Amino acid sequence: MPAIPEELTYLLRTNVVAHVSLTQADGSLVTHVMWVDYDGEHILTSSPTSSYKSRALRERPNVAVSVVDPADPWRRLSISGRVTEIRNDEGLAFINTLSQRYVGAPYPRPAPREIFVVTPDRVRAFMGRR
């Protein structure tokens, strides 16, 4: 599994939103702005259990994730991989943690959610202007 450079992991562990691209049923691509986390090996994201994104990720698990440093757009990550695990977000603990990080408050929608575990197949890291 390709490694994400330690000096860029903050892009996945802070309040920088990610662009997550997935394949639709007709084969076209769609990109969603999503909250993400990084456990040191996988990118984690979440969606309501009955959402279009949840269905799409089950049927077509290939994804691409892109994050850009707002202070230096040349400092960024581009990751492609697969959803290799889907977990229930028990008690909405994961989404509440992300919500605190991104907006400073608990997540406002109580619907059941799932956590999508993305295993990177390819990592492109751009370290900024040189």
mmCIF file of C-alpha atoms in Angstrom:
data_model
loop_
_atom_site.group_PDB
_atom_site.id
_atom_site.type_symbol
_atom_site.label_atom_id
_atom_site.label_comp_id
_atom_site.label_asym_id
_atom_site.label_seq_id
_atom_site.Cartn_x
_atom_site.Cartn_y
_atom_site.Cartn_z
ATOM 1 C CA MET A 1 0.000 0.000 0.000
ATOM 2 C CA PRO A 2 1.457 3.393 -0.927
ATOM 3 C CA ALA A 3 2.300 5.714 1.940
ATOM 4 C CA ILE A 4 0.959 9.204 2.465
ATOM 5 C CA PRO A 5 3.872 11.505 3.367
ATOM 6 C CA GLU A 6 3.722 12.369 7.067
ATOM 7 C CA GLU A 7 4.149 16.091 6.328
ATOM 8 C CA LEU A 8 0.854 16.066 4.365
ATOM 9 C CA THR A 9 -1.323 13.907 6.643
ATOM 10 C CA TYR A 10 -2.643 17.081 8.308
ATOM 11 C CA LEU A 11 -4.674 17.618 5.118
ATOM 12 C CA LEU A 12 -6.688 14.512 6.077
ATOM 13 C CA ARG A 13 -6.765 15.133 9.835
ATOM 14 C CA THR A 14 -7.802 18.791 10.017
ATOM 15 C CA ASN A 15 -10.820 20.703 8.735
ATOM 16 C CA VAL A 16 -9.728 20.711 5.081
ATOM 17 C CA VAL A 17 -12.634 19.346 3.031
ATOM 18 C CA ALA A 18 -11.939 16.597 0.529
ATOM 19 C CA HIS A 19 -13.222 16.061 -2.974
ATOM 20 C CA VAL A 20 -14.317 12.429 -3.251
ATOM 21 C CA SER A 21 -15.014 11.166 -6.763
ATOM 22 C CA LEU A 22 -16.947 7.999 -7.492
ATOM 23 C CA THR A 23 -18.450 6.296 -10.499
ATOM 24 C CA GLN A 24 -22.171 6.545 -11.171
ATOM 25 C CA ALA A 25 -24.240 3.643 -12.515
ATOM 26 C CA ASP A 26 -23.952 4.999 -16.079
ATOM 27 C CA GLY A 27 -20.139 5.045 -15.816
ATOM 28 C CA SER A 28 -19.787 8.803 -15.454
ATOM 29 C CA LEU A 29 -17.889 10.377 -12.587
ATOM 30 C CA VAL A 30 -19.346 12.537 -9.845
ATOM 31 C CA THR A 31 -17.413 14.440 -7.195
ATOM 32 C CA HIS A 32 -18.695 15.216 -3.702
ATOM 33 C CA VAL A 33 -17.231 17.573 -1.109
ATOM 34 C CA MET A 34 -16.909 15.442 2.029
ATOM 35 C CA TRP A 35 -15.413 15.411 5.489
ATOM 36 C CA VAL A 36 -12.602 12.863 5.887
ATOM 37 C CA ASP A 37 -10.259 11.422 8.461
ATOM 38 C CA TYR A 38 -7.067 9.378 8.286
ATOM 39 C CA ASP A 39 -6.168 6.512 10.623
ATOM 40 C CA GLY A 40 -2.537 6.260 9.522
ATOM 41 C CA GLU A 41 -3.362 3.731 6.810
ATOM 42 C CA HIS A 42 -6.863 4.400 5.440
ATOM 43 C CA ILE A 43 -8.985 7.404 4.535
ATOM 44 C CA LEU A 44 -12.327 7.368 6.346
ATOM 45 C CA THR A 45 -15.506 9.126 5.325
ATOM 46 C CA SER A 46 -19.197 8.805 6.090
ATOM 47 C CA SER A 47 -22.637 8.979 4.529
ATOM 48 C CA PRO A 48 -26.220 8.183 5.592
ATOM 49 C CA THR A 49 -26.971 4.478 5.187
ATOM 50 C CA SER A 50 -29.661 4.909 2.563
ATOM 51 C CA SER A 51 -27.966 7.682 0.563
ATOM 52 C CA TYR A 52 -27.010 7.609 -3.088
ATOM 53 C CA LYS A 53 -23.332 7.754 -2.072
ATOM 54 C CA SER A 54 -23.703 4.688 0.164
ATOM 55 C CA ARG A 55 -25.365 2.685 -2.607
ATOM 56 C CA ALA A 56 -22.822 3.823 -5.185
ATOM 57 C CA LEU A 57 -19.828 2.978 -2.977
ATOM 58 C CA ARG A 58 -21.212 -0.503 -2.326
ATOM 59 C CA GLU A 59 -21.768 -1.189 -6.021
ATOM 60 C CA ARG A 60 -18.665 0.555 -7.363
ATOM 61 C CA PRO A 61 -16.008 0.832 -4.638
ATOM 62 C CA ASN A 62 -13.312 2.631 -6.666
ATOM 63 C CA VAL A 63 -12.828 6.210 -5.459
ATOM 64 C CA ALA A 64 -10.472 9.138 -5.790
ATOM 65 C CA VAL A 65 -9.836 11.571 -2.942
ATOM 66 C CA SER A 66 -8.247 14.972 -3.366
ATOM 67 C CA VAL A 67 -7.322 17.507 -0.674
ATOM 68 C CA VAL A 68 -5.687 20.900 -1.155
ATOM 69 C CA ASP A 69 -4.015 23.063 1.472
ATOM 70 C CA PRO A 70 -6.022 26.321 1.590
ATOM 71 C CA ALA A 71 -2.838 28.265 2.396
ATOM 72 C CA ASP A 72 -0.885 26.835 -0.573
ATOM 73 C CA PRO A 73 -2.895 25.222 -3.391
ATOM 74 C CA TRP A 74 0.284 23.625 -4.728
ATOM 75 C CA ARG A 75 0.487 21.575 -1.513
ATOM 76 C CA ARG A 76 -1.974 18.750 -2.004
ATOM 77 C CA LEU A 77 -2.745 15.051 -2.116
ATOM 78 C CA SER A 78 -4.401 13.025 -4.842
ATOM 79 C CA ILE A 79 -5.296 9.494 -3.773
ATOM 80 C CA SER A 80 -7.046 6.708 -5.626
ATOM 81 C CA GLY A 81 -8.212 3.534 -3.965
ATOM 82 C CA ARG A 82 -11.080 1.268 -3.062
ATOM 83 C CA VAL A 83 -13.646 1.076 -0.306
ATOM 84 C CA THR A 84 -12.450 -2.066 1.452
ATOM 85 C CA GLU A 85 -14.710 -1.958 4.506
ATOM 86 C CA ILE A 86 -18.050 -0.466 5.480
ATOM 87 C CA ARG A 87 -18.870 -0.047 9.182
ATOM 88 C CA ASN A 88 -21.926 1.208 11.023
ATOM 89 C CA ASP A 89 -21.318 4.544 12.723
ATOM 90 C CA GLU A 90 -22.384 3.360 16.173
ATOM 91 C CA GLY A 91 -24.026 6.164 18.126
ATOM 92 C CA LEU A 92 -22.884 8.521 15.336
ATOM 93 C CA ALA A 93 -19.524 8.747 17.136
ATOM 94 C CA PHE A 94 -17.506 9.119 13.933
ATOM 95 C CA ILE A 95 -19.667 11.799 12.292
ATOM 96 C CA ASN A 96 -19.881 13.720 15.576
ATOM 97 C CA THR A 97 -16.086 13.718 15.836
ATOM 98 C CA LEU A 98 -15.821 15.028 12.269
ATOM 99 C CA SER A 99 -18.548 17.601 12.864
ATOM 100 C CA GLN A 100 -16.700 18.953 15.913
ATOM 101 C CA ARG A 101 -13.533 19.238 13.817
ATOM 102 C CA TYR A 102 -15.151 20.845 10.776
ATOM 103 C CA VAL A 103 -17.860 23.071 12.286
ATOM 104 C CA GLY A 104 -17.303 23.017 16.052
ATOM 105 C CA ALA A 105 -20.653 21.432 16.941
ATOM 106 C CA PRO A 106 -22.323 17.996 17.096
ATOM 107 C CA TYR A 107 -23.725 16.653 13.837
ATOM 108 C CA PRO A 108 -27.329 17.915 13.526
ATOM 109 C CA ARG A 109 -28.950 14.999 11.641
ATOM 110 C CA PRO A 110 -29.621 11.847 13.687
ATOM 111 C CA ALA A 111 -30.151 9.400 10.758
ATOM 112 C CA PRO A 112 -28.083 6.172 10.769
ATOM 113 C CA ARG A 113 -24.736 6.490 9.013
ATOM 114 C CA GLU A 114 -21.966 4.302 7.693
ATOM 115 C CA ILE A 115 -18.213 4.752 7.698
ATOM 116 C CA PHE A 116 -16.393 3.993 4.460
ATOM 117 C CA VAL A 117 -12.809 2.785 4.788
ATOM 118 C CA VAL A 118 -10.757 3.622 1.698
ATOM 119 C CA THR A 119 -7.515 1.729 1.133
ATOM 120 C CA PRO A 120 -5.168 3.756 -1.098
ATOM 121 C CA ASP A 121 -3.828 2.119 -4.262
ATOM 122 C CA ARG A 122 -2.018 5.216 -5.506
ATOM 123 C CA VAL A 123 -0.858 8.389 -3.753
ATOM 124 C CA ARG A 124 0.386 11.499 -5.505
ATOM 125 C CA ALA A 125 1.797 14.086 -3.134
ATOM 126 C CA PHE A 126 2.607 17.644 -4.093
ATOM 127 C CA MET A 127 4.723 19.431 -1.503
ATOM 128 C CA GLY A 128 4.047 23.035 -2.504
ATOM 129 C CA ARG A 129 5.805 25.726 -4.417
ATOM 130 C CA ARG A 130 9.503 25.220 -4.826
#
